[in-house]
PDB file of C-alpha atoms in Angstrom:
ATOM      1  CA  UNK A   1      -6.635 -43.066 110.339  1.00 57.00           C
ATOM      2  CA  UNK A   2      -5.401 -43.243 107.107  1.00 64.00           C
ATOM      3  CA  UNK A   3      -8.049 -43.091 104.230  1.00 92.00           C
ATOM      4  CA  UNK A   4      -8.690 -46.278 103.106  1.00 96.00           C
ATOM      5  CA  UNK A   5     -11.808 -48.102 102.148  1.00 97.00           C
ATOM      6  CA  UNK A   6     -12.600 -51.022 100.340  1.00 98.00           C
ATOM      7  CA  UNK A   7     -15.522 -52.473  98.856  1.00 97.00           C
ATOM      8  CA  UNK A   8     -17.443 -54.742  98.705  1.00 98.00           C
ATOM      9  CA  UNK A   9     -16.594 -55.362 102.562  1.00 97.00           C
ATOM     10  CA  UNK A  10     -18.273 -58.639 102.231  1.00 97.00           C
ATOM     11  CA  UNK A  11     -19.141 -61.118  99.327  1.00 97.00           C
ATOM     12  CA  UNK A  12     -20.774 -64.591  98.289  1.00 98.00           C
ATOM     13  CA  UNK A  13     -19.989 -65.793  95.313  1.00 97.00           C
ATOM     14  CA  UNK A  14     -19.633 -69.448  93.169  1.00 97.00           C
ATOM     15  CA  UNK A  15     -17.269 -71.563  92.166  1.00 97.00           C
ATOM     16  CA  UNK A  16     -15.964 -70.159  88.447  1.00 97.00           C
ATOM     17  CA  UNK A  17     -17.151 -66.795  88.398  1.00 96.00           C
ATOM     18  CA  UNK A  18     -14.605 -63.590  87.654  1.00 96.00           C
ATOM     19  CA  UNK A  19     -14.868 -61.494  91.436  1.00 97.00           C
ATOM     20  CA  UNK A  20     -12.953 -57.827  91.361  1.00 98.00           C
ATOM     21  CA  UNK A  21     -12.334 -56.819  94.999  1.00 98.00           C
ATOM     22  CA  UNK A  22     -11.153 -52.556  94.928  1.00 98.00           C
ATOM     23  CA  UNK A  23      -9.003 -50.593  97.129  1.00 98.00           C
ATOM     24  CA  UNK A  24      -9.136 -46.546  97.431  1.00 98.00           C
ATOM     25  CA  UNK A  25      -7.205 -44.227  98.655  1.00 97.00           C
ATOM     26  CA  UNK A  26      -7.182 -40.494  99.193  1.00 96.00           C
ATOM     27  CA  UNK A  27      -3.625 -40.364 101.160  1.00 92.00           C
ATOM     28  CA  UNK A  28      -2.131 -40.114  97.064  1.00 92.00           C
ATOM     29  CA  UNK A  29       0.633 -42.790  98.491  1.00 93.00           C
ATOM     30  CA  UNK A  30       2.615 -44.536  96.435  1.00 92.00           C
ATOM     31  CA  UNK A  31       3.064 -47.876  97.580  1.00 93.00           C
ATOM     32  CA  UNK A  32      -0.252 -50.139  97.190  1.00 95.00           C
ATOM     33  CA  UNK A  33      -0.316 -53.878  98.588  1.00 95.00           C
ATOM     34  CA  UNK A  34      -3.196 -56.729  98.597  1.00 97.00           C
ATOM     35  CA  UNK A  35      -2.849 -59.422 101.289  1.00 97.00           C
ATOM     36  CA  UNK A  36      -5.270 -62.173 102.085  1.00 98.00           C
ATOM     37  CA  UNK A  37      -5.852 -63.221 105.831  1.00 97.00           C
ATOM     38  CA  UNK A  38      -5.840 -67.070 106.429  1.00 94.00           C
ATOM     39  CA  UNK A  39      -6.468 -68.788 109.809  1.00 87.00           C
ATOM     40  CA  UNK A  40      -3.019 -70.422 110.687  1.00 81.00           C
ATOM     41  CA  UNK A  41      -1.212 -68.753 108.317  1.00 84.00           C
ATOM     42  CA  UNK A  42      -1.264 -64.649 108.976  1.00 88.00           C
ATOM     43  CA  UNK A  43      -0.923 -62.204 106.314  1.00 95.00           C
ATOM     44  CA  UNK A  44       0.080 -62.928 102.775  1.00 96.00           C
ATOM     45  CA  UNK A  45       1.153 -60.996  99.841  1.00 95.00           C
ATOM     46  CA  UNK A  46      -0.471 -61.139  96.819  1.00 97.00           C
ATOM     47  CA  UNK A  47       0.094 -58.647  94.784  1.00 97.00           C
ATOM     48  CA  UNK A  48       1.204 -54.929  95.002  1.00 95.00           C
ATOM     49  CA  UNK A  49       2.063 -52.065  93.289  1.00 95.00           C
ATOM     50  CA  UNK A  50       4.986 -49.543  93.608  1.00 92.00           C
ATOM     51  CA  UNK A  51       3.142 -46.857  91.172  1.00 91.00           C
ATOM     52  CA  UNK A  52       0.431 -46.571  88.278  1.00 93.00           C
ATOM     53  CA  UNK A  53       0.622 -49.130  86.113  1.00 91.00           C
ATOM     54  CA  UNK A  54       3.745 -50.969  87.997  1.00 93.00           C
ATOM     55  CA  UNK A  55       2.748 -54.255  89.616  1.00 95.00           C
ATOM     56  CA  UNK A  56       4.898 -57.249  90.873  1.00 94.00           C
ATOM     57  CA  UNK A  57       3.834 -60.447  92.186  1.00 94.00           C
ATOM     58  CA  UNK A  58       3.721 -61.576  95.740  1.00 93.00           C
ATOM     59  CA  UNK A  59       4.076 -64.575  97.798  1.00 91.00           C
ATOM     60  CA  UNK A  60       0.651 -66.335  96.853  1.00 95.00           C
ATOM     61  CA  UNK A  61      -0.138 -64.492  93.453  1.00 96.00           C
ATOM     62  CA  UNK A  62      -1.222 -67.903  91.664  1.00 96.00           C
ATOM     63  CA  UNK A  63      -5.026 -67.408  90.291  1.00 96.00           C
ATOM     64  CA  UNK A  64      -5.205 -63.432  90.803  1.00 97.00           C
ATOM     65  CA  UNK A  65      -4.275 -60.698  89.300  1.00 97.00           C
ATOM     66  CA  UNK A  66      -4.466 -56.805  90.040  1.00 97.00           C
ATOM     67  CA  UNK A  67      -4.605 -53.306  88.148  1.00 97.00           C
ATOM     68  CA  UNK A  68      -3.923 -50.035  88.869  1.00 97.00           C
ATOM     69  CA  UNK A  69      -4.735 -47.414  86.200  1.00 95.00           C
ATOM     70  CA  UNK A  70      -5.021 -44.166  88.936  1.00 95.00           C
ATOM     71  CA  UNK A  71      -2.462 -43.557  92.160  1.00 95.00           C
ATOM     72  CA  UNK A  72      -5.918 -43.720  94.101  1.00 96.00           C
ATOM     73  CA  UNK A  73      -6.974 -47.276  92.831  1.00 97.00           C
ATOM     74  CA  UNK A  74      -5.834 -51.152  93.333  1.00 98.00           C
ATOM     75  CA  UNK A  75      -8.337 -53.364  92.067  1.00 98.00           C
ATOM     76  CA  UNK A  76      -7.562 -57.363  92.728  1.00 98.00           C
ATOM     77  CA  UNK A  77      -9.519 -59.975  90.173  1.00 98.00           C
ATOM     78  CA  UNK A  78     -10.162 -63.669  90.773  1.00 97.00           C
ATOM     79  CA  UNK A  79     -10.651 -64.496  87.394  1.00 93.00           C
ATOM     80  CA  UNK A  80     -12.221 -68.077  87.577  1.00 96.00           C
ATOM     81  CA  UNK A  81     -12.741 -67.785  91.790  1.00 97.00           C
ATOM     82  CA  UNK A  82     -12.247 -71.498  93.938  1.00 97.00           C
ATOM     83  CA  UNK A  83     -13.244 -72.342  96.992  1.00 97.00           C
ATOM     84  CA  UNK A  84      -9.341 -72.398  98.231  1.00 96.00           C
ATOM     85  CA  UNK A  85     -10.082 -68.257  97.625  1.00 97.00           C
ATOM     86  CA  UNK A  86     -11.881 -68.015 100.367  1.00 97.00           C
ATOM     87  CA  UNK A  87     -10.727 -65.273 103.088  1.00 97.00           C
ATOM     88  CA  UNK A  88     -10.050 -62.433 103.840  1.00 98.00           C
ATOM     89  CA  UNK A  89      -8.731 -60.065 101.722  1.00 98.00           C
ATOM     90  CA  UNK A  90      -6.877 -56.395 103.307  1.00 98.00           C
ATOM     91  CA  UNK A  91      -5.520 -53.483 101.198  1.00 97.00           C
ATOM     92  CA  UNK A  92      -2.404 -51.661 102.285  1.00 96.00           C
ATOM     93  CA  UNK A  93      -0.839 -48.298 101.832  1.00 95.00           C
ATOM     94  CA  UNK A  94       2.288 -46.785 102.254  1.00 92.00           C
ATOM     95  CA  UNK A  95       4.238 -43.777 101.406  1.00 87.00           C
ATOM     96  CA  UNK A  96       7.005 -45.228 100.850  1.00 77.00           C
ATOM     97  CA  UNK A  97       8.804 -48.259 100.478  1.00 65.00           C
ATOM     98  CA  UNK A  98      11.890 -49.009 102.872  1.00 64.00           C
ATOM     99  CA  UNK A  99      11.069 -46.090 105.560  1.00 68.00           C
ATOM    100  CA  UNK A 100       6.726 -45.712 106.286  1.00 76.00           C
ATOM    101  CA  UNK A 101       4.464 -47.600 107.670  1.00 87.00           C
ATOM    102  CA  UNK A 102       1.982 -50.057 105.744  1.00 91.00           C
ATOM    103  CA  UNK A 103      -1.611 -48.705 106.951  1.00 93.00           C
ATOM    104  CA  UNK A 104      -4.592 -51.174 106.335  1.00 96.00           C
ATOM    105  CA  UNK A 105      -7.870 -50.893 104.769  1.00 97.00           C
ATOM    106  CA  UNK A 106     -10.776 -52.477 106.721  1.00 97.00           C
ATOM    107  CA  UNK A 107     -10.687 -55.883 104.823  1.00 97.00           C
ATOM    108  CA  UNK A 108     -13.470 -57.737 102.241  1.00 98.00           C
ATOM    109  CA  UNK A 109     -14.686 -61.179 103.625  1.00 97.00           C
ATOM    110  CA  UNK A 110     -15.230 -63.604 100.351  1.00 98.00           C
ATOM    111  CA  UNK A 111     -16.620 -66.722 100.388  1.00 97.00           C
ATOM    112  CA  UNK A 112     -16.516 -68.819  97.092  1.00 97.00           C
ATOM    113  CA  UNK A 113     -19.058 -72.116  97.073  1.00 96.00           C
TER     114      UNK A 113
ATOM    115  CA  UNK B   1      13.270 -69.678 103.164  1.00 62.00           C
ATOM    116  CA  UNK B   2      11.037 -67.082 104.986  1.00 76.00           C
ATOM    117  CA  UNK B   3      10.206 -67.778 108.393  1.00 90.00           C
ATOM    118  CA  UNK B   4       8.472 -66.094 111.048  1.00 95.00           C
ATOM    119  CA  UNK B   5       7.495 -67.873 114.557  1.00 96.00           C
ATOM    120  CA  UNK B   6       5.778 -66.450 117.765  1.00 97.00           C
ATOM    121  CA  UNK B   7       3.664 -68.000 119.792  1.00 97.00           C
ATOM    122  CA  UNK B   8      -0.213 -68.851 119.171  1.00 96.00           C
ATOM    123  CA  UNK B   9      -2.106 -67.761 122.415  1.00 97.00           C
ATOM    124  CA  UNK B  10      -0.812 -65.903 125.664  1.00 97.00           C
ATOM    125  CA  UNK B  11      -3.576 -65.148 128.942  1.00 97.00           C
ATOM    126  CA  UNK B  12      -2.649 -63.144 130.593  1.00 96.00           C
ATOM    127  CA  UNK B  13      -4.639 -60.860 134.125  1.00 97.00           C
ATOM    128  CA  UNK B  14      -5.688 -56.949 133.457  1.00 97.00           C
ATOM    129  CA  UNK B  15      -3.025 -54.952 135.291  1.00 97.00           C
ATOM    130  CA  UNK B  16      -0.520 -57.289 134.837  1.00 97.00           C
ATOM    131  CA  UNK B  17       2.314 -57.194 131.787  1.00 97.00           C
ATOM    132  CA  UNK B  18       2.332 -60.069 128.935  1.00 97.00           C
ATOM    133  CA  UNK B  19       6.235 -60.193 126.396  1.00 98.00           C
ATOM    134  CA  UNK B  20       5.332 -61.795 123.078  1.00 98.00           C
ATOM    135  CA  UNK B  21       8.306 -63.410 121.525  1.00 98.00           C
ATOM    136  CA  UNK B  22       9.132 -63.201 118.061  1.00 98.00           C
ATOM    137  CA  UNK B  23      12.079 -64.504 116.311  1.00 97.00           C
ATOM    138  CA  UNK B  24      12.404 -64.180 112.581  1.00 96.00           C
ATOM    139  CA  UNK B  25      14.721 -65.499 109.245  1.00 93.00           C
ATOM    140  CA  UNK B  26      14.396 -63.811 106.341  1.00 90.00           C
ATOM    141  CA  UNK B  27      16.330 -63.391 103.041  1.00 87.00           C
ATOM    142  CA  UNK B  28      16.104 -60.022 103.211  1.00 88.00           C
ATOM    143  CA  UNK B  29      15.769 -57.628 106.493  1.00 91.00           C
ATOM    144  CA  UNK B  30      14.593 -53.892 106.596  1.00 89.00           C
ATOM    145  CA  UNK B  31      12.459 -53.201 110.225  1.00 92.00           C
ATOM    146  CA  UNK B  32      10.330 -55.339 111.900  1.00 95.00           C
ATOM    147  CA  UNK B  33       6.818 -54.310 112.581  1.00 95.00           C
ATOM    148  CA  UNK B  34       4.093 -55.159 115.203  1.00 97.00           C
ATOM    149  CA  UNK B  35       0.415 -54.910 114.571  1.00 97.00           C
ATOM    150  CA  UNK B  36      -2.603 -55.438 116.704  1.00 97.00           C
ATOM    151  CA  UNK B  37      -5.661 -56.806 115.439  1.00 97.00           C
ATOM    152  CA  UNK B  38      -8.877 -56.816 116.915  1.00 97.00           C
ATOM    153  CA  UNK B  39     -11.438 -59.718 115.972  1.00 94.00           C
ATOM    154  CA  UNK B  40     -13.215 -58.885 112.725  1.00 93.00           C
ATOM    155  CA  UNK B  41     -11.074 -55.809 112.268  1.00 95.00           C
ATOM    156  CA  UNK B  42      -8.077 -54.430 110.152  1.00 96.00           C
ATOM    157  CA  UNK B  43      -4.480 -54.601 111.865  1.00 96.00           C
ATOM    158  CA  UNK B  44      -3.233 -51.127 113.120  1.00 95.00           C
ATOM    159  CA  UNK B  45      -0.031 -50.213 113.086  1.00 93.00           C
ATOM    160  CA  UNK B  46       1.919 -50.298 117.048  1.00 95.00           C
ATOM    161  CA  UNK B  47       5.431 -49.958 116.097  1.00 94.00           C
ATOM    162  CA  UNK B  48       8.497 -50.782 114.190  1.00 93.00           C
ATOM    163  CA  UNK B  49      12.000 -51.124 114.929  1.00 94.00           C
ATOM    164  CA  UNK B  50      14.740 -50.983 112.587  1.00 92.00           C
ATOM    165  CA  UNK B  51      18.232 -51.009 114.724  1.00 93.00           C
ATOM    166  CA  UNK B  52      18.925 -52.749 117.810  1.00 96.00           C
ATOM    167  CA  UNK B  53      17.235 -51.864 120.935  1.00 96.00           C
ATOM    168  CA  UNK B  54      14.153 -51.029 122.321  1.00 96.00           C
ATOM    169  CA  UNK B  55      11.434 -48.627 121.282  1.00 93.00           C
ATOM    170  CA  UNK B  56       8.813 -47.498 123.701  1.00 93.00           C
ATOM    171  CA  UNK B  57       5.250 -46.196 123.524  1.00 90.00           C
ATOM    172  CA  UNK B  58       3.149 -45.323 126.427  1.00 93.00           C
ATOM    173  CA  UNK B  59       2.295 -49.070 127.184  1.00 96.00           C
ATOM    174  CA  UNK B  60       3.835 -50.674 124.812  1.00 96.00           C
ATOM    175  CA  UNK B  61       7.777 -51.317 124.339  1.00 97.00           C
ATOM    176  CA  UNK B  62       9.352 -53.215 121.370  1.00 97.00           C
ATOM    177  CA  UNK B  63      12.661 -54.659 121.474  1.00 98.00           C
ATOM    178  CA  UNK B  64      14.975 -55.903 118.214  1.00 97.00           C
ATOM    179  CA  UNK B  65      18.288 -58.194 118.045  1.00 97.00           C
ATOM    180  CA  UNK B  66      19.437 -58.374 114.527  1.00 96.00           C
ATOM    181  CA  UNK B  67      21.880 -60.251 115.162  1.00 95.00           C
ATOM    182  CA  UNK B  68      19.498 -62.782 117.004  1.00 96.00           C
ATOM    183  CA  UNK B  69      17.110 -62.443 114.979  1.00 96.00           C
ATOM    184  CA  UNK B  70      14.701 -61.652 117.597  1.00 96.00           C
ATOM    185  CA  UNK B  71      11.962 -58.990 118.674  1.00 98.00           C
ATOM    186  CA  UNK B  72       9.516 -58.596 121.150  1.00 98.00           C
ATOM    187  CA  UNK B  73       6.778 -56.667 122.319  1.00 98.00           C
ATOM    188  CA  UNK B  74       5.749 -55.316 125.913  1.00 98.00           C
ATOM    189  CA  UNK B  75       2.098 -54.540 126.913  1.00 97.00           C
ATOM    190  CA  UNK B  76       1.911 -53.273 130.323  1.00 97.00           C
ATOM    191  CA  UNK B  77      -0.610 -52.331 132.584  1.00 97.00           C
ATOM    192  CA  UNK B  78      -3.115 -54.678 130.503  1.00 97.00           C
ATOM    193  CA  UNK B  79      -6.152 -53.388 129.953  1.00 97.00           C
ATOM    194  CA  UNK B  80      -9.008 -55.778 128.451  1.00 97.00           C
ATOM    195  CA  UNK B  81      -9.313 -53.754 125.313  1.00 97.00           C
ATOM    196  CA  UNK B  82      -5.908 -55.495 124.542  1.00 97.00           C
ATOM    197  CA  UNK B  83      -7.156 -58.862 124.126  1.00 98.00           C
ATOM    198  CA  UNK B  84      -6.846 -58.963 120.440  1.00 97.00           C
ATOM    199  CA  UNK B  85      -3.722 -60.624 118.130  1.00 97.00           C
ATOM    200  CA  UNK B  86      -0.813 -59.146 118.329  1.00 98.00           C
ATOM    201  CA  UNK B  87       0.998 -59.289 114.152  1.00 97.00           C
ATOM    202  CA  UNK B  88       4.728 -59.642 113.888  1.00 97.00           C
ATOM    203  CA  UNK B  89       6.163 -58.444 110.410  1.00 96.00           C
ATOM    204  CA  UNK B  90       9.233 -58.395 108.794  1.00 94.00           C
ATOM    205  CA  UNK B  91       9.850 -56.296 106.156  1.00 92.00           C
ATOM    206  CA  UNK B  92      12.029 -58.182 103.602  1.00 88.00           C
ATOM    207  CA  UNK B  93      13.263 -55.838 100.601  1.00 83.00           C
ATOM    208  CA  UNK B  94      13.464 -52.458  99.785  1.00 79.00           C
ATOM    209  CA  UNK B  95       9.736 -52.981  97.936  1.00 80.00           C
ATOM    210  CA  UNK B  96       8.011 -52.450 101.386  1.00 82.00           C
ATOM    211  CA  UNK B  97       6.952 -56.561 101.311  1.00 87.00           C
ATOM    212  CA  UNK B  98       6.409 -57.618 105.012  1.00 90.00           C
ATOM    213  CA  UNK B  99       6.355 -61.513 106.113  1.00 93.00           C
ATOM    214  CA  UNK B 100       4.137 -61.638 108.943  1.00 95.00           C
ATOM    215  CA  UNK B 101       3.808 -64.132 111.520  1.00 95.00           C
ATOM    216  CA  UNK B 102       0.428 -66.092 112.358  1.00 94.00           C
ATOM    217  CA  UNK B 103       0.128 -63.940 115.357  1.00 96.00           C
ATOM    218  CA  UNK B 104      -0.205 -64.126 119.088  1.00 97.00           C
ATOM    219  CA  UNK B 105      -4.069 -63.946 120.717  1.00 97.00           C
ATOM    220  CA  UNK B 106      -3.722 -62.103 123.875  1.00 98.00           C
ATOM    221  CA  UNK B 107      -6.739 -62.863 126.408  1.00 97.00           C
ATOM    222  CA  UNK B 108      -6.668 -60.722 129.185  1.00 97.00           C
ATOM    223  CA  UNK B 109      -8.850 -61.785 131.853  1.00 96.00           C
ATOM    224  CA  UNK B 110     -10.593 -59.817 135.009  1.00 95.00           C
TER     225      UNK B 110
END
């Protein structure tokens, strides 16, 4: 299994408060990629990152936005959180880009009231 | 626009062998992944085609049309460990992105 962890793996919080969700990695890969996991809808890109410091927007990157100051590090912020935030939320790796395999970390549940 | 489809829920009886359909449009095209997913748990990786034809893996066989626009996946010999979802994913640009599908729920039953 590829070395991935993320934390917290679960979380309550309200309505208008800041929430930082973090992804590490000790595979030193590249490629870096937050999804959120909807019922009905599957997996969606938020945000990811092709290196430290490089970031591009995803599919559903409205009200988030994500860091990445080390190779082993993606953190994702909610800076006001809503109750439409609510999911779950899985961290990808990959070693590269157009030829590897994205490899998922085992997921933070969030629930915003 | 971006478009994956495939179908919501298959049952199917251990032993026996279950095809999920996926057919996919997409701006961009670069392999086309399948993931299974366990209830509560992270998707793991079962395979990924990239040119026409089919792949296969002990159990499991995935098949691509690009020109179709069409994949599927073959579990055999089902086992009730492989009632979980079953992900398809298309990966869209050379940035890695993948468009998944709201994937298939397998139920395997005695």
């Amino acid at each position: 299994d590829a070395g991935i962890t993320q934390s917290p793996r679960h979380k309550v919080t309200e309505t208008g408060t800041p929430v930082t969700l973090r992804c590490h990695q000790t595979e030193n890969h590249r490629y870096m990629y937050w999804y959120r996991q909807d019922p009905g809808h599957g997996l969606r890109l938020i945000h990811y990152s092709y290196g430290v410091k490089d970031t591009d927007k995803g599919e559903v990157s409205d009200g988030y936005s994500v860091s990445r100051s080390k190779t082993e590090d993606f953190l994702l912020t909610l800076e006001s959180a809503t109750s439409s935030q609510t999911s779950v939320y899985f961290c990808a790796i990959s070693e590269s880009s157009d030829r590897e395999t994205q490899y998922f970390g085992p997921g933070t549940r969030l629930l915003v009231l | 626009g971006q478009n994956i489809d495939q179908p919501t829920e298959m049952t199917a009886t251990e032993g026996a062998i279950v095809q999920i359909n996926c057919t996919y449009q997409t701006s961009g095209f670069n392999g086309l992944f399948w993931y299974q997913q366990h209830a509560g748990e992270a998707p793991t990786f079962l395979s990924y085609n990239v040119l026409d034809g089919l792949e296969e893996k002990g159990r499991f066989s995935s098949f691509l049309s690009r020109s179709k626009g069409y994949s599927y996946l073959l579990l055999k010999e089902l086992q009730m460990k492989d009632s979980a979802s079953y992900l398809c994913a298309a990966r869209t640009d050379s940035w890695g992105k993948l468009q998944f599908g709201a994937g298939t729920q397998v139920v395997v039953t005695p």
